[in-house]
Amino acid sequence: MFPRLWRYCLVLTRNKDNANDLAQAACERALEKADKFETGTHLDRWIFRIAQRIWLNELRSQTVRRGGGLVSVDDVDLPDTKPDIETNIYASQVLKEVYLLPEAQRITVLLVYVEGFSYKDAAQVLDIPIGTVMSRLAAARGRISQRMDREKTGTE
């Protein structure tokens, strides 16, 4: 589960080092609060929620301290491991577009399309109504599609 948690943390933080720190903090908090985990429920949802809360608390504290927070998409250095060069280029373009999404849409896209969570499960992790998940995904798909079409045609 750790690679999935790390990937989720990378989407939240947009930085490898911060993702490592966040994933470790989430694991540490999960171990500290292990008695709060309900047997028979989904461990991944519980830990993802812990990571999200830690990250939101960090963003709030950064805002209070210095008004900073997110890293530019251009600063994220992700290795591309797919063998097909055209697939790599397209996937890179889509990933760049995903990183340009507002945070709420970006996180929802990761949970549903990358991690394979159902709309209901993603809603539970994010603590939002299922309709909001569906709305965020529709908006994200529309935004990415629109940007990709503009890029194809060369119009702004």
PDB file of C-alpha atoms in Angstrom:
ATOM      1  CA  MET A   1       0.000   0.000   0.000  1.00  0.00           C
ATOM      2  CA  PHE A   2       2.940   2.364   0.580  1.00  0.00           C
ATOM      3  CA  PRO A   3       3.543   3.046  -3.151  1.00  0.00           C
ATOM      4  CA  ARG A   4      -0.126   4.052  -3.505  1.00  0.00           C
ATOM      5  CA  LEU A   5       0.100   6.251  -0.423  1.00  0.00           C
ATOM      6  CA  TRP A   6       3.290   7.862  -1.721  1.00  0.00           C
ATOM      7  CA  ARG A   7       1.687   8.539  -5.113  1.00  0.00           C
ATOM      8  CA  TYR A   8      -1.277  10.161  -3.360  1.00  0.00           C
ATOM      9  CA  CYS A   9       1.098  12.256  -1.265  1.00  0.00           C
ATOM     10  CA  LEU A  10       2.969  13.291  -4.422  1.00  0.00           C
ATOM     11  CA  VAL A  11      -0.267  14.553  -5.934  1.00  0.00           C
ATOM     12  CA  LEU A  12      -1.038  16.463  -2.757  1.00  0.00           C
ATOM     13  CA  THR A  13       2.418  17.999  -2.347  1.00  0.00           C
ATOM     14  CA  ARG A  14       3.704  18.132  -5.947  1.00  0.00           C
ATOM     15  CA  ASN A  15       7.214  17.469  -4.670  1.00  0.00           C
ATOM     16  CA  LYS A  16       9.051  14.180  -4.176  1.00  0.00           C
ATOM     17  CA  ASP A  17      10.757  15.140  -0.917  1.00  0.00           C
ATOM     18  CA  ASN A  18       7.552  16.497   0.589  1.00  0.00           C
ATOM     19  CA  ALA A  19       5.697  13.385  -0.611  1.00  0.00           C
ATOM     20  CA  ASN A  20       8.247  11.195   1.187  1.00  0.00           C
ATOM     21  CA  ASP A  21       7.852  13.222   4.375  1.00  0.00           C
ATOM     22  CA  LEU A  22       4.058  13.230   4.172  1.00  0.00           C
ATOM     23  CA  ALA A  23       3.825   9.492   3.485  1.00  0.00           C
ATOM     24  CA  GLN A  24       6.107   8.758   6.424  1.00  0.00           C
ATOM     25  CA  ALA A  25       4.134  11.113   8.673  1.00  0.00           C
ATOM     26  CA  ALA A  26       0.891   9.428   7.627  1.00  0.00           C
ATOM     27  CA  CYS A  27       2.320   5.980   8.403  1.00  0.00           C
ATOM     28  CA  GLU A  28       3.625   7.189  11.734  1.00  0.00           C
ATOM     29  CA  ARG A  29       0.263   8.735  12.633  1.00  0.00           C
ATOM     30  CA  ALA A  30      -1.528   5.548  11.552  1.00  0.00           C
ATOM     31  CA  LEU A  31       0.691   3.499  13.844  1.00  0.00           C
ATOM     32  CA  GLU A  32       0.123   5.914  16.715  1.00  0.00           C
ATOM     33  CA  LYS A  33      -3.648   5.830  16.171  1.00  0.00           C
ATOM     34  CA  ALA A  34      -3.894   2.119  15.287  1.00  0.00           C
ATOM     35  CA  ASP A  35      -6.388   1.590  18.098  1.00  0.00           C
ATOM     36  CA  LYS A  36      -8.782   3.967  16.264  1.00  0.00           C
ATOM     37  CA  PHE A  37      -8.814   1.818  13.100  1.00  0.00           C
ATOM     38  CA  GLU A  38     -11.989  -0.211  12.790  1.00  0.00           C
ATOM     39  CA  THR A  39     -11.265  -3.790  11.803  1.00  0.00           C
ATOM     40  CA  GLY A  40     -13.150  -4.770   8.672  1.00  0.00           C
ATOM     41  CA  THR A  41     -12.972  -1.290   7.139  1.00  0.00           C
ATOM     42  CA  HIS A  42     -10.629  -0.211   4.347  1.00  0.00           C
ATOM     43  CA  LEU A  43      -7.134   0.528   5.614  1.00  0.00           C
ATOM     44  CA  ASP A  44      -6.146   2.427   2.472  1.00  0.00           C
ATOM     45  CA  ARG A  45      -9.025   4.903   2.825  1.00  0.00           C
ATOM     46  CA  TRP A  46      -8.156   5.450   6.468  1.00  0.00           C
ATOM     47  CA  ILE A  47      -4.482   6.159   5.766  1.00  0.00           C
ATOM     48  CA  PHE A  48      -5.245   8.348   2.728  1.00  0.00           C
ATOM     49  CA  ARG A  49      -7.544  10.417   4.923  1.00  0.00           C
ATOM     50  CA  ILE A  50      -4.802  10.733   7.543  1.00  0.00           C
ATOM     51  CA  ALA A  51      -2.349  11.930   4.864  1.00  0.00           C
ATOM     52  CA  GLN A  52      -4.869  14.453   3.551  1.00  0.00           C
ATOM     53  CA  ARG A  53      -5.486  15.889   7.012  1.00  0.00           C
ATOM     54  CA  ILE A  54      -1.772  16.164   7.759  1.00  0.00           C
ATOM     55  CA  TRP A  55      -1.228  17.943   4.430  1.00  0.00           C
ATOM     56  CA  LEU A  56      -4.110  20.357   4.959  1.00  0.00           C
ATOM     57  CA  ASN A  57      -2.773  21.186   8.411  1.00  0.00           C
ATOM     58  CA  GLU A  58       0.667  21.783   6.899  1.00  0.00           C
ATOM     59  CA  LEU A  59      -0.775  24.095   4.235  1.00  0.00           C
ATOM     60  CA  ARG A  60      -2.652  26.049   6.875  1.00  0.00           C
ATOM     61  CA  SER A  61       0.437  26.443   9.018  1.00  0.00           C
ATOM     62  CA  GLN A  62       2.545  27.500   6.004  1.00  0.00           C
ATOM     63  CA  THR A  63      -0.063  30.070   5.069  1.00  0.00           C
ATOM     64  CA  VAL A  64       0.023  31.486   8.553  1.00  0.00           C
ATOM     65  CA  ARG A  65       3.838  31.449   8.757  1.00  0.00           C
ATOM     66  CA  ARG A  66       4.836  32.673   5.314  1.00  0.00           C
ATOM     67  CA  GLY A  67       1.952  32.580   2.866  1.00  0.00           C
ATOM     68  CA  GLY A  68       3.540  29.806   0.762  1.00  0.00           C
ATOM     69  CA  GLY A  69       2.562  26.276  -0.036  1.00  0.00           C
ATOM     70  CA  LEU A  70       2.430  24.719  -3.484  1.00  0.00           C
ATOM     71  CA  VAL A  71       5.225  23.978  -5.913  1.00  0.00           C
ATOM     72  CA  SER A  72       5.061  24.831  -9.611  1.00  0.00           C
ATOM     73  CA  VAL A  73       4.203  22.006 -12.004  1.00  0.00           C
ATOM     74  CA  ASP A  74       7.491  22.656 -13.808  1.00  0.00           C
ATOM     75  CA  ASP A  75       9.403  21.840 -10.607  1.00  0.00           C
ATOM     76  CA  VAL A  76       7.957  18.322 -10.365  1.00  0.00           C
ATOM     77  CA  ASP A  77      10.400  15.808 -11.821  1.00  0.00           C
ATOM     78  CA  LEU A  78       8.621  12.516 -12.460  1.00  0.00           C
ATOM     79  CA  PRO A  79      10.389   9.625 -14.169  1.00  0.00           C
ATOM     80  CA  ASP A  80       8.695   8.285 -17.278  1.00  0.00           C
ATOM     81  CA  THR A  81       8.900   4.486 -17.420  1.00  0.00           C
ATOM     82  CA  LYS A  82       6.671   3.617 -20.397  1.00  0.00           C
ATOM     83  CA  PRO A  83       8.480   2.171 -23.414  1.00  0.00           C
ATOM     84  CA  ASP A  84       6.404   3.839 -26.165  1.00  0.00           C
ATOM     85  CA  ILE A  85       7.618   7.378 -26.801  1.00  0.00           C
ATOM     86  CA  GLU A  86       4.293   8.688 -28.151  1.00  0.00           C
ATOM     87  CA  THR A  87       2.480   7.276 -25.135  1.00  0.00           C
ATOM     88  CA  ASN A  88       5.048   8.911 -22.887  1.00  0.00           C
ATOM     89  CA  ILE A  89       4.578  12.282 -24.557  1.00  0.00           C
ATOM     90  CA  TYR A  90       0.797  12.080 -24.367  1.00  0.00           C
ATOM     91  CA  ALA A  91       0.834  10.816 -20.775  1.00  0.00           C
ATOM     92  CA  SER A  92       3.208  13.609 -19.844  1.00  0.00           C
ATOM     93  CA  GLN A  93       0.883  16.185 -21.412  1.00  0.00           C
ATOM     94  CA  VAL A  94      -2.126  14.751 -19.598  1.00  0.00           C
ATOM     95  CA  LEU A  95      -0.212  14.604 -16.313  1.00  0.00           C
ATOM     96  CA  LYS A  96       0.835  18.234 -16.753  1.00  0.00           C
ATOM     97  CA  GLU A  97      -2.806  19.156 -17.325  1.00  0.00           C
ATOM     98  CA  VAL A  98      -3.853  17.197 -14.241  1.00  0.00           C
ATOM     99  CA  TYR A  99      -1.275  19.081 -12.169  1.00  0.00           C
ATOM    100  CA  LEU A 100      -2.717  22.366 -13.460  1.00  0.00           C
ATOM    101  CA  LEU A 101      -6.162  21.481 -12.124  1.00  0.00           C
ATOM    102  CA  PRO A 102      -7.361  23.122  -8.934  1.00  0.00           C
ATOM    103  CA  GLU A 103      -6.316  21.078  -5.908  1.00  0.00           C
ATOM    104  CA  ALA A 104      -9.781  19.662  -5.190  1.00  0.00           C
ATOM    105  CA  GLN A 105     -10.170  18.382  -8.758  1.00  0.00           C
ATOM    106  CA  ARG A 106      -6.576  17.100  -8.914  1.00  0.00           C
ATOM    107  CA  ILE A 107      -6.966  15.029  -5.754  1.00  0.00           C
ATOM    108  CA  THR A 108     -10.329  13.648  -6.836  1.00  0.00           C
ATOM    109  CA  VAL A 109      -8.902  12.635 -10.245  1.00  0.00           C
ATOM    110  CA  LEU A 110      -6.062  10.785  -8.525  1.00  0.00           C
ATOM    111  CA  LEU A 111      -8.338   8.880  -6.173  1.00  0.00           C
ATOM    112  CA  VAL A 112     -10.819   7.778  -8.829  1.00  0.00           C
ATOM    113  CA  TYR A 113      -8.766   7.401 -12.021  1.00  0.00           C
ATOM    114  CA  VAL A 114      -5.361   6.430 -10.655  1.00  0.00           C
ATOM    115  CA  GLU A 115      -6.136   4.666  -7.386  1.00  0.00           C
ATOM    116  CA  GLY A 116      -9.357   3.119  -8.665  1.00  0.00           C
ATOM    117  CA  PHE A 117     -11.569   4.266  -5.817  1.00  0.00           C
ATOM    118  CA  SER A 118     -15.295   4.249  -6.483  1.00  0.00           C
ATOM    119  CA  TYR A 119     -17.069   7.597  -6.351  1.00  0.00           C
ATOM    120  CA  LYS A 120     -18.506   6.580  -2.980  1.00  0.00           C
ATOM    121  CA  ASP A 121     -15.096   5.609  -1.584  1.00  0.00           C
ATOM    122  CA  ALA A 122     -13.473   8.812  -2.849  1.00  0.00           C
ATOM    123  CA  ALA A 123     -16.283  10.805  -1.251  1.00  0.00           C
ATOM    124  CA  GLN A 124     -15.563   9.080   2.061  1.00  0.00           C
ATOM    125  CA  VAL A 125     -11.821   9.752   1.840  1.00  0.00           C
ATOM    126  CA  LEU A 126     -12.400  13.410   0.996  1.00  0.00           C
ATOM    127  CA  ASP A 127     -15.338  13.751   3.389  1.00  0.00           C
ATOM    128  CA  ILE A 128     -17.572  15.276   0.703  1.00  0.00           C
ATOM    129  CA  PRO A 129     -20.883  14.254  -0.920  1.00  0.00           C
ATOM    130  CA  ILE A 130     -20.717  11.802  -3.828  1.00  0.00           C
ATOM    131  CA  GLY A 131     -22.308  14.434  -6.081  1.00  0.00           C
ATOM    132  CA  THR A 132     -19.347  16.708  -5.423  1.00  0.00           C
ATOM    133  CA  VAL A 133     -16.972  13.933  -6.504  1.00  0.00           C
ATOM    134  CA  MET A 134     -18.916  13.507  -9.734  1.00  0.00           C
ATOM    135  CA  SER A 135     -18.979  17.256 -10.303  1.00  0.00           C
ATOM    136  CA  ARG A 136     -15.236  17.625  -9.723  1.00  0.00           C
ATOM    137  CA  LEU A 137     -14.464  14.784 -12.116  1.00  0.00           C
ATOM    138  CA  ALA A 138     -16.728  16.194 -14.823  1.00  0.00           C
ATOM    139  CA  ALA A 139     -15.152  19.624 -14.441  1.00  0.00           C
ATOM    140  CA  ALA A 140     -11.645  18.126 -14.528  1.00  0.00           C
ATOM    141  CA  ARG A 141     -12.374  16.079 -17.651  1.00  0.00           C
ATOM    142  CA  GLY A 142     -13.861  19.121 -19.364  1.00  0.00           C
ATOM    143  CA  ARG A 143     -10.944  21.346 -18.417  1.00  0.00           C
ATOM    144  CA  ILE A 144      -8.309  18.830 -19.551  1.00  0.00           C
ATOM    145  CA  SER A 145     -10.145  18.084 -22.780  1.00  0.00           C
ATOM    146  CA  GLN A 146     -10.521  21.768 -23.567  1.00  0.00           C
ATOM    147  CA  ARG A 147      -6.827  22.464 -22.946  1.00  0.00           C
ATOM    148  CA  MET A 148      -5.718  19.442 -24.968  1.00  0.00           C
ATOM    149  CA  ASP A 149      -7.964  20.493 -27.881  1.00  0.00           C
ATOM    150  CA  ARG A 150      -6.524  24.008 -27.780  1.00  0.00           C
ATOM    151  CA  GLU A 151      -3.023  22.584 -27.760  1.00  0.00           C
ATOM    152  CA  LYS A 152      -3.829  20.388 -30.786  1.00  0.00           C
ATOM    153  CA  THR A 153      -5.230  23.252 -32.816  1.00  0.00           C
ATOM    154  CA  GLY A 154      -2.650  25.743 -31.613  1.00  0.00           C
ATOM    155  CA  THR A 155      -5.270  28.225 -30.392  1.00  0.00           C
ATOM    156  CA  GLU A 156      -5.283  29.922 -27.057  1.00  0.00           C
TER     157      GLU A 156
END
